[in-house]
PDB file of C-alpha atoms in Angstrom:
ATOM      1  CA  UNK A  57       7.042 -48.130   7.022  1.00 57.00           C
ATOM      2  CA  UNK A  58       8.611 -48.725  10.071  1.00 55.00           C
ATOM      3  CA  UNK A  59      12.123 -48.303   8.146  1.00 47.00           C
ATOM      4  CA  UNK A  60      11.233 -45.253   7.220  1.00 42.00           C
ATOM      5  CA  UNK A  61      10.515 -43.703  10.324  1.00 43.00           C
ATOM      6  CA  UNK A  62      13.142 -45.129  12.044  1.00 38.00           C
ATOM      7  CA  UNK A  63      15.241 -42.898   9.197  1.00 42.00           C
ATOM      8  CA  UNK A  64      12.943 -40.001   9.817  1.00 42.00           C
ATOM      9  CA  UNK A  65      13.808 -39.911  13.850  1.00 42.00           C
ATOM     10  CA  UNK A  66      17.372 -40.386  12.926  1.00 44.00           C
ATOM     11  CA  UNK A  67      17.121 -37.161  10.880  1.00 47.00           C
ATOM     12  CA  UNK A  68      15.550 -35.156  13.436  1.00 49.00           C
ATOM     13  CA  UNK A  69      17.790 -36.064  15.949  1.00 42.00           C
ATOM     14  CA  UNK A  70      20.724 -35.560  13.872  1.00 47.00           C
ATOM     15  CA  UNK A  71      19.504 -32.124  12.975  1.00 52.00           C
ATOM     16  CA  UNK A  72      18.671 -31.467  16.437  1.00 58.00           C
ATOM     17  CA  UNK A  73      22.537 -32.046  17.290  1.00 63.00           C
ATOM     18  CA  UNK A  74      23.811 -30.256  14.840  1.00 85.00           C
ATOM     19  CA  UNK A  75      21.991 -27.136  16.056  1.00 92.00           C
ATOM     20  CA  UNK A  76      22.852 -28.002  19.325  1.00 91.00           C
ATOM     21  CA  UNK A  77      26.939 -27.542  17.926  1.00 94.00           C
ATOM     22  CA  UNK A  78      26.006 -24.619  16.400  1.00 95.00           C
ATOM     23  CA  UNK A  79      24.203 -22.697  20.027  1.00 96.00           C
ATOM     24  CA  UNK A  80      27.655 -23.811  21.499  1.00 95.00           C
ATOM     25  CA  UNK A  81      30.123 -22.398  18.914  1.00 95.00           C
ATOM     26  CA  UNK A  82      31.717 -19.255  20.720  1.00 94.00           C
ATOM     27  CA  UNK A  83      31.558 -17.479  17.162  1.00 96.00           C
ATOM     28  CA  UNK A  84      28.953 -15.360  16.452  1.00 96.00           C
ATOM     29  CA  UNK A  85      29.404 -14.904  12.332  1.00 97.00           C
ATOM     30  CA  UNK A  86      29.149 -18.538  11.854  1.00 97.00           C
ATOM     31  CA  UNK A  87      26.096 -19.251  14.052  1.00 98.00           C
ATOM     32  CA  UNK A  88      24.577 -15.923  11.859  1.00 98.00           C
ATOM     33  CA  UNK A  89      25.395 -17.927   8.564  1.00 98.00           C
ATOM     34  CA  UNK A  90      24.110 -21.156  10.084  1.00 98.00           C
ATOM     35  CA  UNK A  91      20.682 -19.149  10.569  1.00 98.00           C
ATOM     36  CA  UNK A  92      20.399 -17.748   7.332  1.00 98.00           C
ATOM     37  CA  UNK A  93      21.219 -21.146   5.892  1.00 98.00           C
ATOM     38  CA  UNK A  94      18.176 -22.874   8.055  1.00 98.00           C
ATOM     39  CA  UNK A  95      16.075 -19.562   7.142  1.00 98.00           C
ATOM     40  CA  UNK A  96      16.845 -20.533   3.502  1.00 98.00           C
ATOM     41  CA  UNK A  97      15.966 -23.896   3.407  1.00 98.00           C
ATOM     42  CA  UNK A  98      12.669 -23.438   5.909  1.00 98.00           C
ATOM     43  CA  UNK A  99      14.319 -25.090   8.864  1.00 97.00           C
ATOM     44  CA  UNK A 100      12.117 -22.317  10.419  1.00 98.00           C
ATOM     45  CA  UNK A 101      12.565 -23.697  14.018  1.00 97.00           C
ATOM     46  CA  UNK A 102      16.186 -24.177  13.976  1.00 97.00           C
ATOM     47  CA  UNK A 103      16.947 -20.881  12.303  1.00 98.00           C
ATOM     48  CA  UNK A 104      14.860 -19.264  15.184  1.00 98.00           C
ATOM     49  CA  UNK A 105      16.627 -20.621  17.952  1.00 98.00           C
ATOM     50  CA  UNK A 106      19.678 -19.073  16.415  1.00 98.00           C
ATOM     51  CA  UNK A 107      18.635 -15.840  15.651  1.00 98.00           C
ATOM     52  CA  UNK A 108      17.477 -15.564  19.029  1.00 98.00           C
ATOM     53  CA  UNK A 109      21.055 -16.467  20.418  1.00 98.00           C
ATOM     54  CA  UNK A 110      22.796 -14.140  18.623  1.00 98.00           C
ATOM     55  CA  UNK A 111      20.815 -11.170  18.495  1.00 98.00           C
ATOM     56  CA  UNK A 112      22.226  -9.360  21.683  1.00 97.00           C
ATOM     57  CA  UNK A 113      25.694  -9.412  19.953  1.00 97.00           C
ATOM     58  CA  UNK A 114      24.628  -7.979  16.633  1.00 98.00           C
ATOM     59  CA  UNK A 115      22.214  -5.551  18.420  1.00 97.00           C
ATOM     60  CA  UNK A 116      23.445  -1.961  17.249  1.00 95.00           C
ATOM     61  CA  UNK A 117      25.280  -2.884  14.213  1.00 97.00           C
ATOM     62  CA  UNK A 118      24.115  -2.780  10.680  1.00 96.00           C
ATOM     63  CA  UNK A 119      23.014  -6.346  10.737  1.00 98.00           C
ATOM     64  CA  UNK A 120      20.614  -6.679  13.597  1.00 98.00           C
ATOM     65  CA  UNK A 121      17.411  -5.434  11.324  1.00 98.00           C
ATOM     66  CA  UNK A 122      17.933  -8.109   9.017  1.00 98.00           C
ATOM     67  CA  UNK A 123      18.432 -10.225  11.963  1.00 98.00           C
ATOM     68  CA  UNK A 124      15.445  -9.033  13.597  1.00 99.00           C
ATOM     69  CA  UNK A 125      13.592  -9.213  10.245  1.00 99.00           C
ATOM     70  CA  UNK A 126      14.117 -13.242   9.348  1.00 99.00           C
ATOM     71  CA  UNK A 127      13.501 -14.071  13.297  1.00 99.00           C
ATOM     72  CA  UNK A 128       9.937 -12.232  12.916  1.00 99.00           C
ATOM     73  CA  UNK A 129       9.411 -14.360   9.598  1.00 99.00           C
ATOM     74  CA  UNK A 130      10.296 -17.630  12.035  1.00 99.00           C
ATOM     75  CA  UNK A 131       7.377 -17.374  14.030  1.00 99.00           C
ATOM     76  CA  UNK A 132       5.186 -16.234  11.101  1.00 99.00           C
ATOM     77  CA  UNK A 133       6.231 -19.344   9.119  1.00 99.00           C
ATOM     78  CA  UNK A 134       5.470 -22.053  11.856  1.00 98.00           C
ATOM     79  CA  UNK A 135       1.529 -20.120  12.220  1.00 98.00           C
ATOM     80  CA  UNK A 136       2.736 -19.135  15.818  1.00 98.00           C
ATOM     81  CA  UNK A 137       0.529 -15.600  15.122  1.00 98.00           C
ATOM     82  CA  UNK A 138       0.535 -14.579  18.468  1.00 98.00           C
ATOM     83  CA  UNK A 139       4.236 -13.907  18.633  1.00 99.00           C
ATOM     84  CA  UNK A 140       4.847 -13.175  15.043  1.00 99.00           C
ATOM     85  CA  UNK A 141       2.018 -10.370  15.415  1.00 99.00           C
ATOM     86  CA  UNK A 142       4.175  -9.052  18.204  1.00 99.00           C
ATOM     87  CA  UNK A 143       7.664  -9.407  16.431  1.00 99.00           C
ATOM     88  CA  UNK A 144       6.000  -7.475  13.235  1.00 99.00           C
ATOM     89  CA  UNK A 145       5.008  -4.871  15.612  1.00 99.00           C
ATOM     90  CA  UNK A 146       8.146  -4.582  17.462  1.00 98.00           C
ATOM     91  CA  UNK A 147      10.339  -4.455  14.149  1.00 98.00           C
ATOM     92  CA  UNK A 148       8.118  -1.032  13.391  1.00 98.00           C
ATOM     93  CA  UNK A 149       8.631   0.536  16.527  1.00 98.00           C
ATOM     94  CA  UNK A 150      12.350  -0.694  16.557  1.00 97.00           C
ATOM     95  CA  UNK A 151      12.912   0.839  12.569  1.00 97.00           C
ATOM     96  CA  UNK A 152      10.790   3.047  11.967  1.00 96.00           C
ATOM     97  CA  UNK A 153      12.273   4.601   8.929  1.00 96.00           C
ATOM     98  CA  UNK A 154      13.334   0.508   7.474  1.00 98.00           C
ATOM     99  CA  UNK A 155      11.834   0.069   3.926  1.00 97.00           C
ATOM    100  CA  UNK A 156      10.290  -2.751   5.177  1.00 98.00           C
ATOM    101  CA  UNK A 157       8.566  -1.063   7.780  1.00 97.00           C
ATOM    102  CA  UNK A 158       5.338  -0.592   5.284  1.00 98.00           C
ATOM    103  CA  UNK A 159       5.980  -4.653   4.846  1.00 99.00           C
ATOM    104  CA  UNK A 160       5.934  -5.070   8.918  1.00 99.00           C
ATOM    105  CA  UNK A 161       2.716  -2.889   9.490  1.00 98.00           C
ATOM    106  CA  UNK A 162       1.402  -4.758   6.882  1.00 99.00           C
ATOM    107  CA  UNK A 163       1.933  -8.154   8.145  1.00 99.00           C
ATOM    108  CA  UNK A 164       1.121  -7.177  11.815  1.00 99.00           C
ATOM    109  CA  UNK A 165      -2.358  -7.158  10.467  1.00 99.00           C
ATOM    110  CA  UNK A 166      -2.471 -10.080   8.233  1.00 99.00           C
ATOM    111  CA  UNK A 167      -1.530 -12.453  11.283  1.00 99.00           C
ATOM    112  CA  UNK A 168      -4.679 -10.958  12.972  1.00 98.00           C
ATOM    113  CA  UNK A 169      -6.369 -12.030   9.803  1.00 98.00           C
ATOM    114  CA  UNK A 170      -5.187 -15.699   9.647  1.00 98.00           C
ATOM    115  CA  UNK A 171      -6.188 -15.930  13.959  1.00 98.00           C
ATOM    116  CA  UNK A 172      -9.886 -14.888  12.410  1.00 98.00           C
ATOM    117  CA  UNK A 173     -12.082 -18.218  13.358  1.00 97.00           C
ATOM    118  CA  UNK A 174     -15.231 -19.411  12.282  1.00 95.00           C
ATOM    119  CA  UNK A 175     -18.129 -16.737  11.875  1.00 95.00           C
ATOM    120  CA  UNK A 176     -20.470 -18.224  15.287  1.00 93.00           C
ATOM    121  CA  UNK A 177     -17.499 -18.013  17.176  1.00 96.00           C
ATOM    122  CA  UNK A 178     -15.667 -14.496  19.003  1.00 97.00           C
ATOM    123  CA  UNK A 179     -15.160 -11.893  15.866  1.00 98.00           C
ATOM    124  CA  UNK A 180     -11.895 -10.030  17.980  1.00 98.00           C
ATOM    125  CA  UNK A 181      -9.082 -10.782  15.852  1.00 98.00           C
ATOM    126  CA  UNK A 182     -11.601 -10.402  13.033  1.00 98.00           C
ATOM    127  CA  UNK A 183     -11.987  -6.842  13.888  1.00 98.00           C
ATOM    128  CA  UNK A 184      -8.884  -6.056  14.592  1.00 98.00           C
ATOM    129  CA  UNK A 185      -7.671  -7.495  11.276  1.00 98.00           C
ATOM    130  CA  UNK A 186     -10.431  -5.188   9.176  1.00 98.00           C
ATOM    131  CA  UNK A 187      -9.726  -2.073  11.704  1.00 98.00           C
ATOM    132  CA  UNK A 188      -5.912  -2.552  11.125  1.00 99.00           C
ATOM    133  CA  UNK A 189      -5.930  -2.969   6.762  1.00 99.00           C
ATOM    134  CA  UNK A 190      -8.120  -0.136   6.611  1.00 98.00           C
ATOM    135  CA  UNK A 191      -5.784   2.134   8.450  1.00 98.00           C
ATOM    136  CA  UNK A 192      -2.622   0.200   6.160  1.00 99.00           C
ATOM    137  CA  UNK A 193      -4.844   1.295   3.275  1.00 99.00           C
ATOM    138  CA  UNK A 194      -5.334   5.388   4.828  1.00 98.00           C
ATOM    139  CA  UNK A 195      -1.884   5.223   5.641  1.00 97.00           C
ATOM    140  CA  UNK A 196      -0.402   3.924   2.564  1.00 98.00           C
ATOM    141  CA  UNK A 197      -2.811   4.937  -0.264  1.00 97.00           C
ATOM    142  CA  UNK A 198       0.072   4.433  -2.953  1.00 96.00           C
ATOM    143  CA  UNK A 199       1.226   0.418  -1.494  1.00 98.00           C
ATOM    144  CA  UNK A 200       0.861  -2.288  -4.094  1.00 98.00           C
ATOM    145  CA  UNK A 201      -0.625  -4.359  -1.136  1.00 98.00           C
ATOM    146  CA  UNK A 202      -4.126  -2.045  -1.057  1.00 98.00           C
ATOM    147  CA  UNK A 203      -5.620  -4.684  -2.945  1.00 98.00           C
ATOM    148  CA  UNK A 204      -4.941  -7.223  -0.767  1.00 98.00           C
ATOM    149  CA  UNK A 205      -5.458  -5.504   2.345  1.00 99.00           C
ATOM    150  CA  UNK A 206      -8.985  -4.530   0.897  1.00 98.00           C
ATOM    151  CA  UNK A 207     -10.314  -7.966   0.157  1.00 99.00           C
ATOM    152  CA  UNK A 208      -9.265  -8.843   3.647  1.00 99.00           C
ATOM    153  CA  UNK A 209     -11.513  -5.761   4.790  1.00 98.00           C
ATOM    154  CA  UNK A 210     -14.179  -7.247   2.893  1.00 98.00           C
ATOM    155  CA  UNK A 211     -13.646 -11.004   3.662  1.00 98.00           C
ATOM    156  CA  UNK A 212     -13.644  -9.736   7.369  1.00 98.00           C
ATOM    157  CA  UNK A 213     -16.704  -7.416   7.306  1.00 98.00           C
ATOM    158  CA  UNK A 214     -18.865 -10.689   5.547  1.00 97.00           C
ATOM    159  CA  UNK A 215     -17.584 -12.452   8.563  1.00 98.00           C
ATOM    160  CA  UNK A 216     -19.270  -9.809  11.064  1.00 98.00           C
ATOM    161  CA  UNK A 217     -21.969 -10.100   8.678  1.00 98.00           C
ATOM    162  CA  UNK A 218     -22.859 -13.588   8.360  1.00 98.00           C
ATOM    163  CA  UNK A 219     -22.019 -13.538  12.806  1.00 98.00           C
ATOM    164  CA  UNK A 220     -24.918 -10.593  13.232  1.00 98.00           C
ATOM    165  CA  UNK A 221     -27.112 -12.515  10.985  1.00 98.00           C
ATOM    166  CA  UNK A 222     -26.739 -15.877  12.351  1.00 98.00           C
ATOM    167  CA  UNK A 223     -27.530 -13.936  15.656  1.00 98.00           C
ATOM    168  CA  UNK A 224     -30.917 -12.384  14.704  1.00 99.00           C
ATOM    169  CA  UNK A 225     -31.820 -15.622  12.694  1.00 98.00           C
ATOM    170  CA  UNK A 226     -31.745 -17.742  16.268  1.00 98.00           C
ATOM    171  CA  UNK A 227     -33.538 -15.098  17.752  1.00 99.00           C
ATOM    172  CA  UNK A 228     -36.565 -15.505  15.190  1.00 99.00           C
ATOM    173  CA  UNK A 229     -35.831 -19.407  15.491  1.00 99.00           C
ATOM    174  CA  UNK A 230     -36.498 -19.407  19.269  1.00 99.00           C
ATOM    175  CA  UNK A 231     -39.735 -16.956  18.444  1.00 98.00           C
ATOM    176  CA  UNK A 232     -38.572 -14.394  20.497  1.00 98.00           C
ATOM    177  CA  UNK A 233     -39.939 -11.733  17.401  1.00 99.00           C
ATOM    178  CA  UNK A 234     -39.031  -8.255  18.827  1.00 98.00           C
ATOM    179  CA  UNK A 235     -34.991  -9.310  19.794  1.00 99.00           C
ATOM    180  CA  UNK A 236     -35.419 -10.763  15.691  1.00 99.00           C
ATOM    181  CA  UNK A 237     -37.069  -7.075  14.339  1.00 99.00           C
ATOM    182  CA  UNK A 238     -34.295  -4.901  16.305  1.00 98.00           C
ATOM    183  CA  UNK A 239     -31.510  -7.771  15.575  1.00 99.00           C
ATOM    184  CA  UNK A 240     -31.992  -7.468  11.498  1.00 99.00           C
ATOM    185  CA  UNK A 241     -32.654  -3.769  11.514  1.00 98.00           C
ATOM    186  CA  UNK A 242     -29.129  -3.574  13.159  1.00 98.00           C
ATOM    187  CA  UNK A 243     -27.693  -5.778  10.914  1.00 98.00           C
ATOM    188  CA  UNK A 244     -29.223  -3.841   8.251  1.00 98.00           C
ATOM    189  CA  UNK A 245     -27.968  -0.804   9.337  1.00 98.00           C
ATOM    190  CA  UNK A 246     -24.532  -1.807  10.270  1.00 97.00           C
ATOM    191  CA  UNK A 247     -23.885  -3.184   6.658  1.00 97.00           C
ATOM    192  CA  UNK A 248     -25.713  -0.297   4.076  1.00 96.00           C
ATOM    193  CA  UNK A 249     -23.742  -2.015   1.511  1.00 95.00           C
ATOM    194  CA  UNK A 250     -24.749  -5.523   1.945  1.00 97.00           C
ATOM    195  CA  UNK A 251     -26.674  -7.156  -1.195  1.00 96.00           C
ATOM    196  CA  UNK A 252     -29.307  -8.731   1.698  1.00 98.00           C
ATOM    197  CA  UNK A 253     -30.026  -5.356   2.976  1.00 98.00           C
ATOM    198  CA  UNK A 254     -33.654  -6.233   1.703  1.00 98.00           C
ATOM    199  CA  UNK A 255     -34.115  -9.511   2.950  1.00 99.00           C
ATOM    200  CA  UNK A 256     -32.854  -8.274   6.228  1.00 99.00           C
ATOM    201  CA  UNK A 257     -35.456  -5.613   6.148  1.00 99.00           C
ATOM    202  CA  UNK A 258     -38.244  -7.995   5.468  1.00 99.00           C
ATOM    203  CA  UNK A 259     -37.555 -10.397   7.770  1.00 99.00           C
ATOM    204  CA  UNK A 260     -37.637  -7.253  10.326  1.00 99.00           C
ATOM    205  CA  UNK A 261     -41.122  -7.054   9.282  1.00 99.00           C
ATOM    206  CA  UNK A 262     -42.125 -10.420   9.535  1.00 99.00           C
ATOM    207  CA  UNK A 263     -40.769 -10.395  12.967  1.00 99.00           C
ATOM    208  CA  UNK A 264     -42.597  -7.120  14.065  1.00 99.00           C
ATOM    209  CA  UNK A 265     -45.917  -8.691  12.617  1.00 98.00           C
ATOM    210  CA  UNK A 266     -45.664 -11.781  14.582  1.00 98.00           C
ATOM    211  CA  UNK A 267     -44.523 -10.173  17.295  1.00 98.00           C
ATOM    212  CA  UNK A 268     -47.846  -7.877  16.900  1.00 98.00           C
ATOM    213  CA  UNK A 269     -49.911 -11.086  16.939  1.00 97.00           C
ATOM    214  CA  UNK A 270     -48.558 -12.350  20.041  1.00 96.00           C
ATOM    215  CA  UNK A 271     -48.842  -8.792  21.648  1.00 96.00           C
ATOM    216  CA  UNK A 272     -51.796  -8.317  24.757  1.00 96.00           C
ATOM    217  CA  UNK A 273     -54.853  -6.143  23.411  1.00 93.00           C
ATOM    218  CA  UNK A 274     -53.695  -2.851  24.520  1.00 94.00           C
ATOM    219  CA  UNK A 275     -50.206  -3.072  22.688  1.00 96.00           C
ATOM    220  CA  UNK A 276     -51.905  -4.802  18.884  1.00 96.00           C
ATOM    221  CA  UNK A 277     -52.366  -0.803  17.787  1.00 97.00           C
ATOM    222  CA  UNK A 278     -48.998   0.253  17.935  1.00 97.00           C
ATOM    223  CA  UNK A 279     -47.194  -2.387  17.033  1.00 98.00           C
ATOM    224  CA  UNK A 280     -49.439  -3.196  14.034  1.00 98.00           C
ATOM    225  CA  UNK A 281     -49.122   0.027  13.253  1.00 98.00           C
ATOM    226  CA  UNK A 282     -45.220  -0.122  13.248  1.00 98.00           C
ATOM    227  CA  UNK A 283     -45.349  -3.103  10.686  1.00 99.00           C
ATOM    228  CA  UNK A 284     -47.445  -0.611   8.572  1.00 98.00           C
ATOM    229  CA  UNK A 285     -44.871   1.803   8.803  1.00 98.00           C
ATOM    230  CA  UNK A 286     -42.332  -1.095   8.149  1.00 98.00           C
ATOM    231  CA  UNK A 287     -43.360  -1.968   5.180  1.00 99.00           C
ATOM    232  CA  UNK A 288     -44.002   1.870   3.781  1.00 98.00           C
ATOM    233  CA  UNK A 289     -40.152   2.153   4.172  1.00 98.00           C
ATOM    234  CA  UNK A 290     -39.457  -1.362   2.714  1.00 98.00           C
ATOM    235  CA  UNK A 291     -41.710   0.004  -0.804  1.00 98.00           C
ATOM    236  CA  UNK A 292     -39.251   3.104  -0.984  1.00 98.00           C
ATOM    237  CA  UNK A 293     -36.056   1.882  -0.144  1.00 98.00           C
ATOM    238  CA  UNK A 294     -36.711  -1.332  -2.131  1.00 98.00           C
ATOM    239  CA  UNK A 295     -39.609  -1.035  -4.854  1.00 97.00           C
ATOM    240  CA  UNK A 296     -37.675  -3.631  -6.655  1.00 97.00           C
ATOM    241  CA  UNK A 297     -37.249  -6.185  -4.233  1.00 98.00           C
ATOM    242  CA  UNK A 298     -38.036  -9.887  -4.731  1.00 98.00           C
ATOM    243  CA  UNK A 299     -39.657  -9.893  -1.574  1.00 98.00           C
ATOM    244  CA  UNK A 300     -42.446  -7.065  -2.243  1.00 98.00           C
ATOM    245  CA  UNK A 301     -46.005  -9.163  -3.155  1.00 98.00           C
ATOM    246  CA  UNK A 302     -44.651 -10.690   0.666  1.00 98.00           C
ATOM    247  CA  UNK A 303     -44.316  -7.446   1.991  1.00 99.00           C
ATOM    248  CA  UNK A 304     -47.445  -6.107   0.535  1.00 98.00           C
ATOM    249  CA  UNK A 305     -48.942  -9.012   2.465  1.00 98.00           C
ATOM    250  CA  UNK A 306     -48.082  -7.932   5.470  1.00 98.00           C
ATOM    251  CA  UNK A 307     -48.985  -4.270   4.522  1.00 98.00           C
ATOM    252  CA  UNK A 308     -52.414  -6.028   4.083  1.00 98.00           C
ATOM    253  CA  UNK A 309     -52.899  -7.921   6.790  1.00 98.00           C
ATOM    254  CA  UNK A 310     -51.705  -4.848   9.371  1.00 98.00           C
ATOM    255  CA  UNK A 311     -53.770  -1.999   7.776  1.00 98.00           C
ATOM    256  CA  UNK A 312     -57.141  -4.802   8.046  1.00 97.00           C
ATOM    257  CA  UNK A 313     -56.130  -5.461  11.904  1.00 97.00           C
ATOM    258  CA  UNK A 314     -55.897  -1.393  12.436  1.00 97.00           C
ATOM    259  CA  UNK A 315     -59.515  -1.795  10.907  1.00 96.00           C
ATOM    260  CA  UNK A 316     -60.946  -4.342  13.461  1.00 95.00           C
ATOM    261  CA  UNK A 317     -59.330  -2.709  16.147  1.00 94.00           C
ATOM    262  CA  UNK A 318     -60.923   1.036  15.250  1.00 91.00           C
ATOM    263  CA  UNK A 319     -64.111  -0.802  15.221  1.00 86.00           C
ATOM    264  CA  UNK A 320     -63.716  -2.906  18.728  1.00 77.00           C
ATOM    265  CA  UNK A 321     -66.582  -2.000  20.958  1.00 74.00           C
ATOM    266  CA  UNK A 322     -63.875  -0.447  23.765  1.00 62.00           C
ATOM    267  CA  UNK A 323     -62.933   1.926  19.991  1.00 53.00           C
ATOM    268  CA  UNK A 324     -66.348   3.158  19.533  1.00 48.00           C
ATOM    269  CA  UNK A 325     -66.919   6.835  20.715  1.00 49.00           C
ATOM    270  CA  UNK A 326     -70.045   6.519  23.585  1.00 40.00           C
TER     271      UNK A 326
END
């Protein structure tokens, strides 16, 4: 083991030196081959540092966009995203006309894709990623990469989904019932398509009815009334839910408290 990395070091350093040979070489078509060679064979780190030598003496001949192209793919092969994002943008605004620019704008929005973290934590590059492939897919409606680009849109909207539900979830954890209602309605709303639209609904409902229960006398009437009204929407937009006989339940239970409270003494005409 201790052989081997002995040999591994040795190979690093040794590779190290011979880039180091090839950043002092005074000719600029051998340190170009050099890169391509390292590009070739994935030396992704060594290839960069060349490319970046030598591209102020190929800038403005025929050979700087494929330059510029491989040194983009450098920083897109080691995960650096940040920079590769930037490089993928800059090769667009650089060539706007390249055949590759479809390939670029395309790729800009991937590496926003691949920064996307884990749903509970910040959704930025998340939306940026979705906001970005939808306008690659309305730009380029004919590009073989549509598919693609539209399961990211999807794979990033179920993201914001699964965030925004996690969200109103805690609030009905931590029994603070209205911040719940409004929280799934939202969620609701923001995704139409979603196939939990109706459990989002319902657990609106439950929220607004124990929200109702908790509510001081003069406030019971109106918000009991709201689950009513809740649930009336819930049988239209979803008379084949799983979770009607629930939902009728809470239908129930609200219409019977609208009952006792007509007939409260402070309800009864003088």
């Amino acid at each position: 083991m201790r052989l081997f990395l002995v040999l591994c070091l040795g190979l690093m350093l040794a590779s190290c030196d011979s880039v180091s040979k090839v950043l002092k070489s005074k000719d600029p078509e051998y340190k170009l081959r050099k890169a391509e060679d390292y590009f070739a064979k994935k030396k992704y780190s060594f290839a960069q540092q060349i490319f970046e030598d030598i591209m102020p003496y190929f800038k403005g001949t025929q050979k700087f966009e494929d330059i510029y192209y491989k040194y983009a793919y450098t920083a897109y092969y080691q995960h650096d995203w940040v920079n590769a994002e930037n490089l993928f943008k800059t090769y667009v605004e650089v060539f706007p006309h390249s055949t590759r620019s479809e390939e670029m704008e395309y790729m800009r929005a991937y590496t926003y894709y691949r920064q996307s973290p884990k749903p509970e934590l910040d959704q930025t590059n998340t939306i940026k990623a979705m906001g970005m492939m939808q306008t690659f897919i309305n730009t380029h409606p004919g590009s073989a990469r549509n598919k693609e680009a539209g399961a990211i849109v999807d794979a990033s909207r179920a993201k914001l989904e699964a965030k925004d539900r996690s969200a109103a979830k805690l609030y009905f954890d931590l029994g603070q019932y209205r911040a719940a209602a409004t929280a799934y309605e939202a969620v609701m709303n923001n995704y139409p398509d979603s196939q939990e639209s109706d459990m989002y609904l319902f657990m609106a409902i439950k929220s607004y009815y124990l929200f109702a229960q908790l509510s001081v006398e003069e406030k019971r009437e109106e918000r009991y009334g709201k689950v009513v009204d809740e649930c009336t929407d819930f049988m239209d937009r979803f008379p084949q839910s799983s979770y009607v006989k629930e939902v009728q339940q809470f239908l129930s239970l609200s219409q019977n408290q609208l009952k006792a409270i007509a007939h409260e003494p402070s309800k009864t005409p003088a």
